[in-house]
XYZ file of C-alpha atoms in Angstrom:
440
model
C -36.051 -9.352 -26.607
C -39.972 -9.730 -26.419
C -41.786 -7.009 -24.832
C -43.887 -8.185 -21.683
C -47.556 -7.148 -21.936
C -49.420 -6.262 -18.884
C -53.244 -7.374 -18.354
C -55.332 -4.786 -19.465
C -52.732 -3.200 -21.801
C -53.137 -5.549 -24.821
C -51.615 -4.321 -27.984
C -54.415 -4.265 -30.692
C -53.609 -4.418 -34.462
C -56.052 -4.339 -37.330
C -56.203 -6.285 -40.397
C -55.664 -5.417 -43.849
C -55.101 -6.887 -47.006
C -51.983 -5.405 -47.978
C -50.481 -6.796 -44.842
C -51.492 -10.416 -45.593
C -49.587 -9.863 -48.942
C -46.189 -10.032 -46.987
C -47.843 -12.241 -44.212
C -44.379 -13.724 -43.191
C -42.873 -10.306 -42.546
C -45.957 -9.282 -41.171
C -46.349 -12.125 -38.431
C -42.660 -11.928 -37.758
C -43.086 -8.221 -36.938
C -45.696 -8.699 -34.368
C -43.151 -9.796 -31.633
C -42.171 -6.178 -31.822
C -45.559 -5.369 -30.179
C -45.504 -7.893 -27.198
C -45.575 -11.521 -26.173
C -49.386 -11.595 -26.619
C -51.076 -9.211 -29.290
C -54.787 -8.771 -30.042
C -55.256 -9.119 -33.748
C -58.836 -8.562 -35.497
C -58.901 -10.715 -38.348
C -62.291 -9.210 -40.146
C -64.804 -9.967 -37.380
C -62.881 -12.450 -35.518
C -60.822 -11.385 -32.581
C -57.878 -13.298 -31.985
C -54.726 -13.420 -29.662
C -51.357 -13.863 -31.537
C -48.769 -15.420 -29.423
C -45.115 -14.418 -30.255
C -42.939 -15.824 -27.323
C -41.515 -19.058 -27.628
C -41.975 -19.710 -23.623
C -45.765 -18.938 -24.139
C -46.311 -21.100 -27.012
C -44.783 -24.022 -24.942
C -47.306 -23.191 -22.489
C -50.092 -23.095 -25.012
C -49.149 -26.274 -26.252
C -47.823 -28.157 -23.334
C -48.066 -26.943 -19.944
C -51.596 -25.376 -20.168
C -52.326 -27.703 -23.517
C -55.393 -29.177 -21.736
C -57.159 -25.610 -21.588
C -57.035 -25.472 -25.426
C -58.578 -27.263 -28.219
C -58.169 -26.859 -32.217
C -59.223 -23.247 -33.172
C -61.203 -21.773 -36.282
C -58.966 -22.823 -38.903
C -59.572 -26.455 -38.136
C -63.359 -25.887 -37.974
C -63.049 -25.153 -41.859
C -60.748 -28.371 -42.471
C -63.194 -30.794 -40.622
C -65.816 -30.849 -43.344
C -63.170 -31.398 -45.987
C -60.717 -33.893 -44.274
C -63.073 -35.250 -41.616
C -62.704 -35.770 -38.005
C -59.234 -37.249 -37.715
C -56.458 -36.646 -35.342
C -55.506 -33.246 -37.094
C -58.939 -32.079 -36.408
C -60.498 -33.975 -33.573
C -60.670 -32.717 -29.984
C -61.243 -33.767 -26.416
C -61.880 -37.566 -25.273
C -62.476 -38.539 -28.949
C -58.999 -37.304 -30.074
C -57.382 -39.181 -27.060
C -59.201 -42.444 -27.783
C -58.238 -42.075 -31.578
C -54.646 -41.246 -30.847
C -54.384 -44.416 -28.513
C -55.711 -46.664 -31.377
C -53.511 -44.941 -33.969
C -50.121 -44.749 -32.095
C -49.387 -48.107 -32.513
C -49.127 -47.846 -36.227
C -46.196 -45.719 -35.569
C -44.481 -47.890 -33.297
C -40.457 -48.126 -34.024
C -40.756 -51.686 -35.172
C -43.362 -50.702 -37.718
C -41.135 -47.721 -39.019
C -38.204 -50.023 -39.351
C -40.366 -52.091 -41.714
C -41.575 -49.247 -43.651
C -37.759 -48.048 -44.146
C -37.407 -50.506 -46.830
C -40.217 -49.234 -48.849
C -38.953 -45.825 -48.419
C -35.498 -46.832 -49.671
C -36.951 -48.740 -52.498
C -39.340 -45.945 -53.596
C -36.449 -43.497 -53.745
C -34.146 -45.900 -55.624
C -36.799 -46.747 -58.301
C -37.254 -42.895 -58.997
C -33.604 -42.323 -58.982
C -33.202 -45.291 -61.525
C -35.241 -43.175 -64.176
C -32.983 -40.299 -64.054
C -30.310 -39.795 -66.841
C -26.890 -38.072 -66.225
C -27.097 -34.362 -67.218
C -30.919 -34.339 -67.174
C -32.595 -31.654 -65.584
C -35.320 -32.679 -62.920
C -38.227 -30.761 -61.497
C -37.203 -31.314 -57.920
C -40.531 -30.650 -56.360
C -42.272 -33.108 -58.406
C -39.980 -35.801 -57.722
C -40.254 -35.325 -53.980
C -44.142 -35.340 -54.264
C -43.769 -38.613 -56.339
C -41.902 -40.198 -53.653
C -43.866 -38.873 -50.790
C -47.166 -40.168 -52.429
C -45.726 -43.602 -53.159
C -44.106 -43.967 -49.700
C -47.364 -43.042 -47.486
C -49.453 -44.746 -50.105
C -48.043 -47.962 -50.141
C -47.400 -47.884 -46.236
C -51.062 -47.130 -45.968
C -52.338 -49.745 -48.575
C -50.401 -52.738 -49.014
C -49.552 -52.862 -52.994
C -51.273 -56.061 -53.984
C -54.488 -55.000 -52.364
C -54.570 -50.950 -52.541
C -52.949 -50.343 -55.980
C -55.832 -48.394 -57.117
C -56.145 -46.303 -54.195
C -52.274 -45.384 -54.468
C -53.073 -44.546 -58.038
C -55.947 -42.268 -56.844
C -53.757 -40.544 -54.205
C -51.386 -39.869 -56.861
C -53.895 -38.213 -58.990
C -56.102 -36.274 -56.733
C -54.011 -35.469 -53.322
C -52.261 -32.489 -54.438
C -55.375 -30.861 -55.783
C -56.892 -31.451 -52.273
C -53.661 -30.085 -50.392
C -53.251 -26.989 -52.722
C -56.852 -25.745 -52.646
C -57.756 -27.070 -49.156
C -55.703 -24.263 -47.546
C -57.316 -21.775 -49.915
C -60.889 -22.876 -49.145
C -60.211 -23.041 -45.325
C -58.971 -19.411 -45.385
C -61.823 -18.117 -47.837
C -65.543 -17.043 -46.761
C -67.766 -19.819 -46.567
C -70.057 -18.602 -49.501
C -66.797 -18.928 -51.900
C -66.874 -22.685 -51.934
C -70.547 -22.441 -53.460
C -69.458 -20.279 -56.399
C -69.336 -22.508 -59.600
C -65.504 -21.681 -60.210
C -63.256 -24.534 -61.893
C -61.181 -24.698 -59.119
C -64.006 -25.536 -56.575
C -65.380 -28.170 -59.027
C -61.814 -29.898 -59.142
C -61.388 -29.746 -55.591
C -64.814 -31.372 -54.834
C -64.243 -34.055 -57.283
C -61.008 -34.685 -55.891
C -62.111 -34.938 -52.508
C -65.109 -37.435 -53.641
C -62.719 -39.456 -55.444
C -60.431 -40.098 -52.725
C -63.508 -40.548 -50.264
C -64.811 -43.220 -52.621
C -61.738 -45.177 -52.810
C -60.591 -45.149 -49.404
C -63.890 -46.593 -48.433
C -63.949 -48.995 -51.077
C -60.455 -50.320 -49.700
C -61.721 -50.381 -46.207
C -64.902 -52.496 -47.101
C -62.577 -55.022 -49.122
C -60.227 -55.300 -46.225
C -63.168 -56.114 -43.821
C -64.290 -58.737 -46.135
C -60.840 -60.595 -45.633
C -59.737 -59.438 -42.389
C -56.098 -60.210 -42.777
C -53.188 -58.087 -41.573
C -51.267 -57.133 -44.635
C -48.728 -55.234 -42.525
C -49.577 -51.757 -43.782
C -50.951 -48.784 -41.721
C -54.691 -49.520 -42.659
C -54.421 -53.033 -40.999
C -53.321 -51.462 -37.907
C -56.261 -49.121 -37.965
C -58.693 -51.638 -38.786
C -57.733 -53.874 -36.143
C -57.310 -51.353 -33.352
C -59.406 -51.804 -30.190
C -59.751 -49.029 -27.635
C -58.132 -50.276 -24.515
C -60.826 -48.646 -22.200
C -64.044 -49.364 -24.287
C -62.933 -52.508 -26.432
C -64.576 -50.493 -29.444
C -63.083 -50.602 -32.847
C -63.041 -47.543 -35.540
C -65.852 -47.363 -37.783
C -65.384 -47.149 -41.660
C -65.889 -43.377 -41.428
C -63.436 -42.956 -38.567
C -60.867 -45.174 -40.589
C -61.552 -42.872 -43.618
C -61.077 -39.858 -41.621
C -57.804 -40.968 -40.231
C -56.400 -42.062 -43.558
C -57.183 -38.653 -44.814
C -55.214 -37.275 -42.074
C -52.247 -39.401 -42.558
C -52.353 -38.747 -46.335
C -52.408 -34.940 -45.984
C -50.160 -34.828 -43.136
C -47.384 -37.383 -44.491
C -47.219 -36.271 -48.091
C -46.892 -32.463 -47.612
C -44.336 -32.182 -44.830
C -42.100 -34.902 -46.473
C -42.404 -33.630 -49.992
C -41.667 -30.195 -48.859
C -38.697 -31.062 -46.586
C -37.304 -33.137 -49.395
C -37.268 -30.744 -52.168
C -35.817 -27.839 -49.957
C -33.029 -30.176 -48.825
C -31.961 -30.695 -52.152
C -32.270 -27.122 -53.090
C -30.242 -26.116 -49.973
C -27.510 -28.714 -50.523
C -27.385 -27.349 -54.182
C -26.623 -23.864 -52.951
C -23.841 -24.830 -50.359
C -21.055 -26.988 -51.498
C -19.587 -27.173 -48.102
C -22.754 -28.486 -46.654
C -23.065 -31.060 -49.571
C -19.705 -32.336 -48.970
C -20.210 -33.047 -45.470
C -23.485 -34.845 -46.239
C -22.018 -36.752 -48.851
C -19.056 -37.746 -47.138
C -21.388 -39.040 -44.190
C -23.628 -41.013 -46.547
C -20.641 -42.689 -47.925
C -19.133 -43.869 -44.761
C -22.231 -44.871 -43.155
C -23.731 -46.823 -46.085
C -20.767 -47.979 -47.700
C -22.652 -48.550 -51.120
C -25.844 -50.228 -49.588
C -29.279 -49.207 -49.201
C -30.091 -47.549 -45.828
C -32.308 -49.240 -43.163
C -33.742 -47.753 -40.320
C -30.750 -48.326 -37.898
C -28.768 -45.850 -40.138
C -31.271 -42.933 -39.624
C -29.363 -42.330 -36.192
C -25.973 -42.663 -37.538
C -26.511 -40.141 -40.124
C -26.015 -37.378 -37.720
C -25.185 -34.393 -39.947
C -27.868 -35.239 -42.402
C -30.081 -35.110 -39.432
C -29.160 -31.498 -38.786
C -29.601 -30.536 -42.163
C -32.986 -31.870 -41.990
C -33.883 -30.042 -38.917
C -32.546 -26.878 -40.416
C -34.757 -27.349 -43.401
C -37.655 -27.897 -41.050
C -36.836 -24.801 -39.285
C -36.463 -22.589 -42.406
C -39.421 -23.960 -44.245
C -42.327 -24.693 -41.803
C -46.094 -24.010 -41.808
C -46.992 -20.251 -41.771
C -49.757 -20.294 -38.730
C -51.708 -22.623 -36.624
C -54.544 -22.026 -34.184
C -55.788 -23.034 -30.835
C -59.299 -22.073 -28.787
C -59.568 -21.620 -25.265
C -62.013 -24.083 -23.676
C -62.118 -22.199 -20.237
C -60.826 -18.849 -18.961
C -56.888 -19.016 -19.109
C -53.921 -16.874 -18.492
C -50.966 -16.576 -21.052
C -48.076 -14.237 -20.183
C -50.244 -12.166 -17.902
C -52.910 -11.867 -20.376
C -56.101 -13.166 -19.486
C -57.975 -15.082 -22.121
C -61.635 -15.692 -22.061
C -63.221 -19.114 -22.904
C -63.774 -19.397 -26.690
C -60.869 -17.115 -27.286
C -58.984 -17.861 -30.712
C -55.266 -18.045 -30.231
C -52.800 -17.916 -33.112
C -49.197 -18.679 -33.149
C -46.768 -18.840 -36.255
C -44.228 -21.574 -36.570
C -42.576 -19.627 -39.354
C -42.053 -16.759 -37.000
C -40.947 -18.548 -34.125
C -38.411 -20.214 -36.257
C -36.994 -17.051 -37.800
C -36.822 -15.147 -34.427
C -33.343 -13.926 -33.999
C -33.463 -13.992 -30.176
C -33.805 -18.013 -30.579
C -31.862 -18.345 -34.096
C -29.206 -15.895 -34.632
C -28.995 -15.226 -38.144
C -32.316 -16.944 -38.915
C -32.411 -16.532 -42.699
C -29.019 -18.096 -42.985
C -28.935 -21.888 -43.665
C -26.665 -23.399 -40.762
C -27.078 -27.000 -39.987
C -24.375 -26.702 -37.321
C -27.077 -24.817 -34.952
C -28.428 -28.355 -34.531
C -25.132 -29.810 -33.158
C -25.910 -31.097 -29.663
C -24.191 -28.393 -27.679
C -26.141 -25.519 -29.724
C -29.319 -27.330 -30.020
C -29.366 -27.570 -26.299
C -29.628 -23.720 -25.967
C -32.858 -23.563 -28.148
C -35.825 -22.365 -25.945
C -38.840 -24.494 -25.618
C -41.421 -23.696 -27.956
C -38.986 -22.156 -30.539
C -38.986 -25.098 -32.633
C -41.983 -26.590 -33.477
C -42.261 -28.299 -36.822
C -44.357 -31.246 -35.808
C -46.126 -29.136 -33.078
C -45.728 -30.278 -29.320
C -47.367 -31.845 -26.420
C -50.166 -34.064 -26.367
C -51.103 -33.052 -29.945
C -47.865 -33.445 -31.404
C -47.936 -35.172 -34.862
C -48.076 -38.872 -34.172
C -46.070 -39.413 -37.562
C -43.180 -37.396 -36.769
C -40.933 -40.141 -36.539
C -42.165 -41.596 -39.794
C -41.704 -38.328 -41.507
C -38.033 -37.870 -40.224
C -37.282 -41.351 -41.187
C -38.761 -40.882 -44.770
C -36.679 -37.744 -45.265
C -33.394 -39.006 -44.030
C -33.890 -42.438 -45.784
C -35.014 -40.952 -49.175
C -32.387 -38.205 -49.176
C -29.572 -40.713 -48.107
C -30.735 -43.113 -51.039
C -30.614 -40.366 -53.535
C -27.294 -38.789 -52.393
C -25.540 -42.189 -52.548
C -26.063 -42.215 -56.163
C -26.585 -38.692 -57.410
C -25.787 -34.966 -56.830
C -28.512 -32.384 -57.743
C -26.853 -29.235 -59.116
C -28.882 -25.905 -59.590
C -29.614 -24.950 -63.340
C -28.082 -21.542 -63.882
C -30.423 -18.673 -64.715
C -33.408 -20.563 -63.055
C -34.101 -19.217 -59.750
C -36.504 -20.897 -57.752
C -39.752 -19.336 -57.041
C -41.662 -19.887 -53.840
C -45.599 -20.009 -53.745
C -47.340 -19.761 -50.102
C -50.339 -21.901 -49.243
C -50.001 -23.328 -45.616
C -46.436 -23.497 -46.083
C -43.559 -22.651 -48.604
C -43.987 -24.384 -51.617
C -40.985 -24.279 -54.302
C -42.233 -23.834 -57.944
C -39.775 -24.736 -60.697
C -37.321 -25.757 -58.647
C -34.853 -27.038 -61.387
C -31.795 -29.074 -60.628
C -29.641 -31.178 -63.022
C -28.782 -34.873 -61.927
C -24.976 -35.501 -61.876
C -24.069 -39.290 -61.109
C -21.832 -39.816 -58.243
C -18.492 -41.446 -59.248
């Protein structure tokens, strides 16, 4: 049970480097100090919300009282002012314009791209071959998002540049965002590589945008939707820079989440033969040997439960909001400008919401059990007006990719090769080696 915090009696915790080395244990332990804990991170005073009910208030019922927090201020110069980083009226305008790109009809068409990308990769495997699963997952995610954004015949160079540069941007971006500003000016190799990767991606995206404007034809890709979109209220279209910023947002958000979820899905299936058997039986029954289509996603009920459990177990570490007016959470008054932090990882591993939280249990997402999960306890894509606009695309990609691969192959752990975990914004597998075994 979480402990209520009375106004004026807010717990205060200091910040230390040793604590951050065990950051997941640290953020998870904060719930023992109350529903809202004042936490001084260096010179920044923050309010850490540990109670899922209050997280729901933060994101949904009182969401209009908050904007993106200090972390996103650091992201904005790197990734631009896209949906992930923008605020206020501009964010609402951009969301209206971007949303049609993720209509179900569009996603149904992209499902074919997803199944083909997964099948093409799986066709290169050989029986008994040891695969580096996180690299395969990243390759599929980049191909899918790249081809969905840029039609193959028009944006081939852009897709190749995404493959080359995106993971440098992803892995170094969080490091830079969490570092003091002076660090990015130090002439380190990592800084040079990061700056070069960002510059290359910016240049290639703007080049594709200019090329599209010369032809002005809907090519059925996400870029076409962004460039043709008109704001219903003003009639305005996006500028080249605005389109660039939204493309960067879709690349960063669309690749990392799905690549990690896919890698951890195969890892968890390999660790639990019982869960794997149920998934394989369901895939065989639903697909009957054919490639998956969008309509199959809803039919793969148990596979969806597995994906939910992966998203629960391996979420991002923390997210931030900033109060734009005086507001109260859980009886604690927050002043305008207050930085508020919550940890999806801590929420997803709270035993009050998820008994035995470290155990992988897809059955906790059966309809009868899922109904008891408190609001705010499961937030893999956020919630409220700022929920990730591409969450249906991401779920479709994860399920369709997994079903395509599992209809042909099993991935078996390699004995004596335990997977290592690297933490940046989320848990990255490192050295996730699995042996490809063909299905008979």
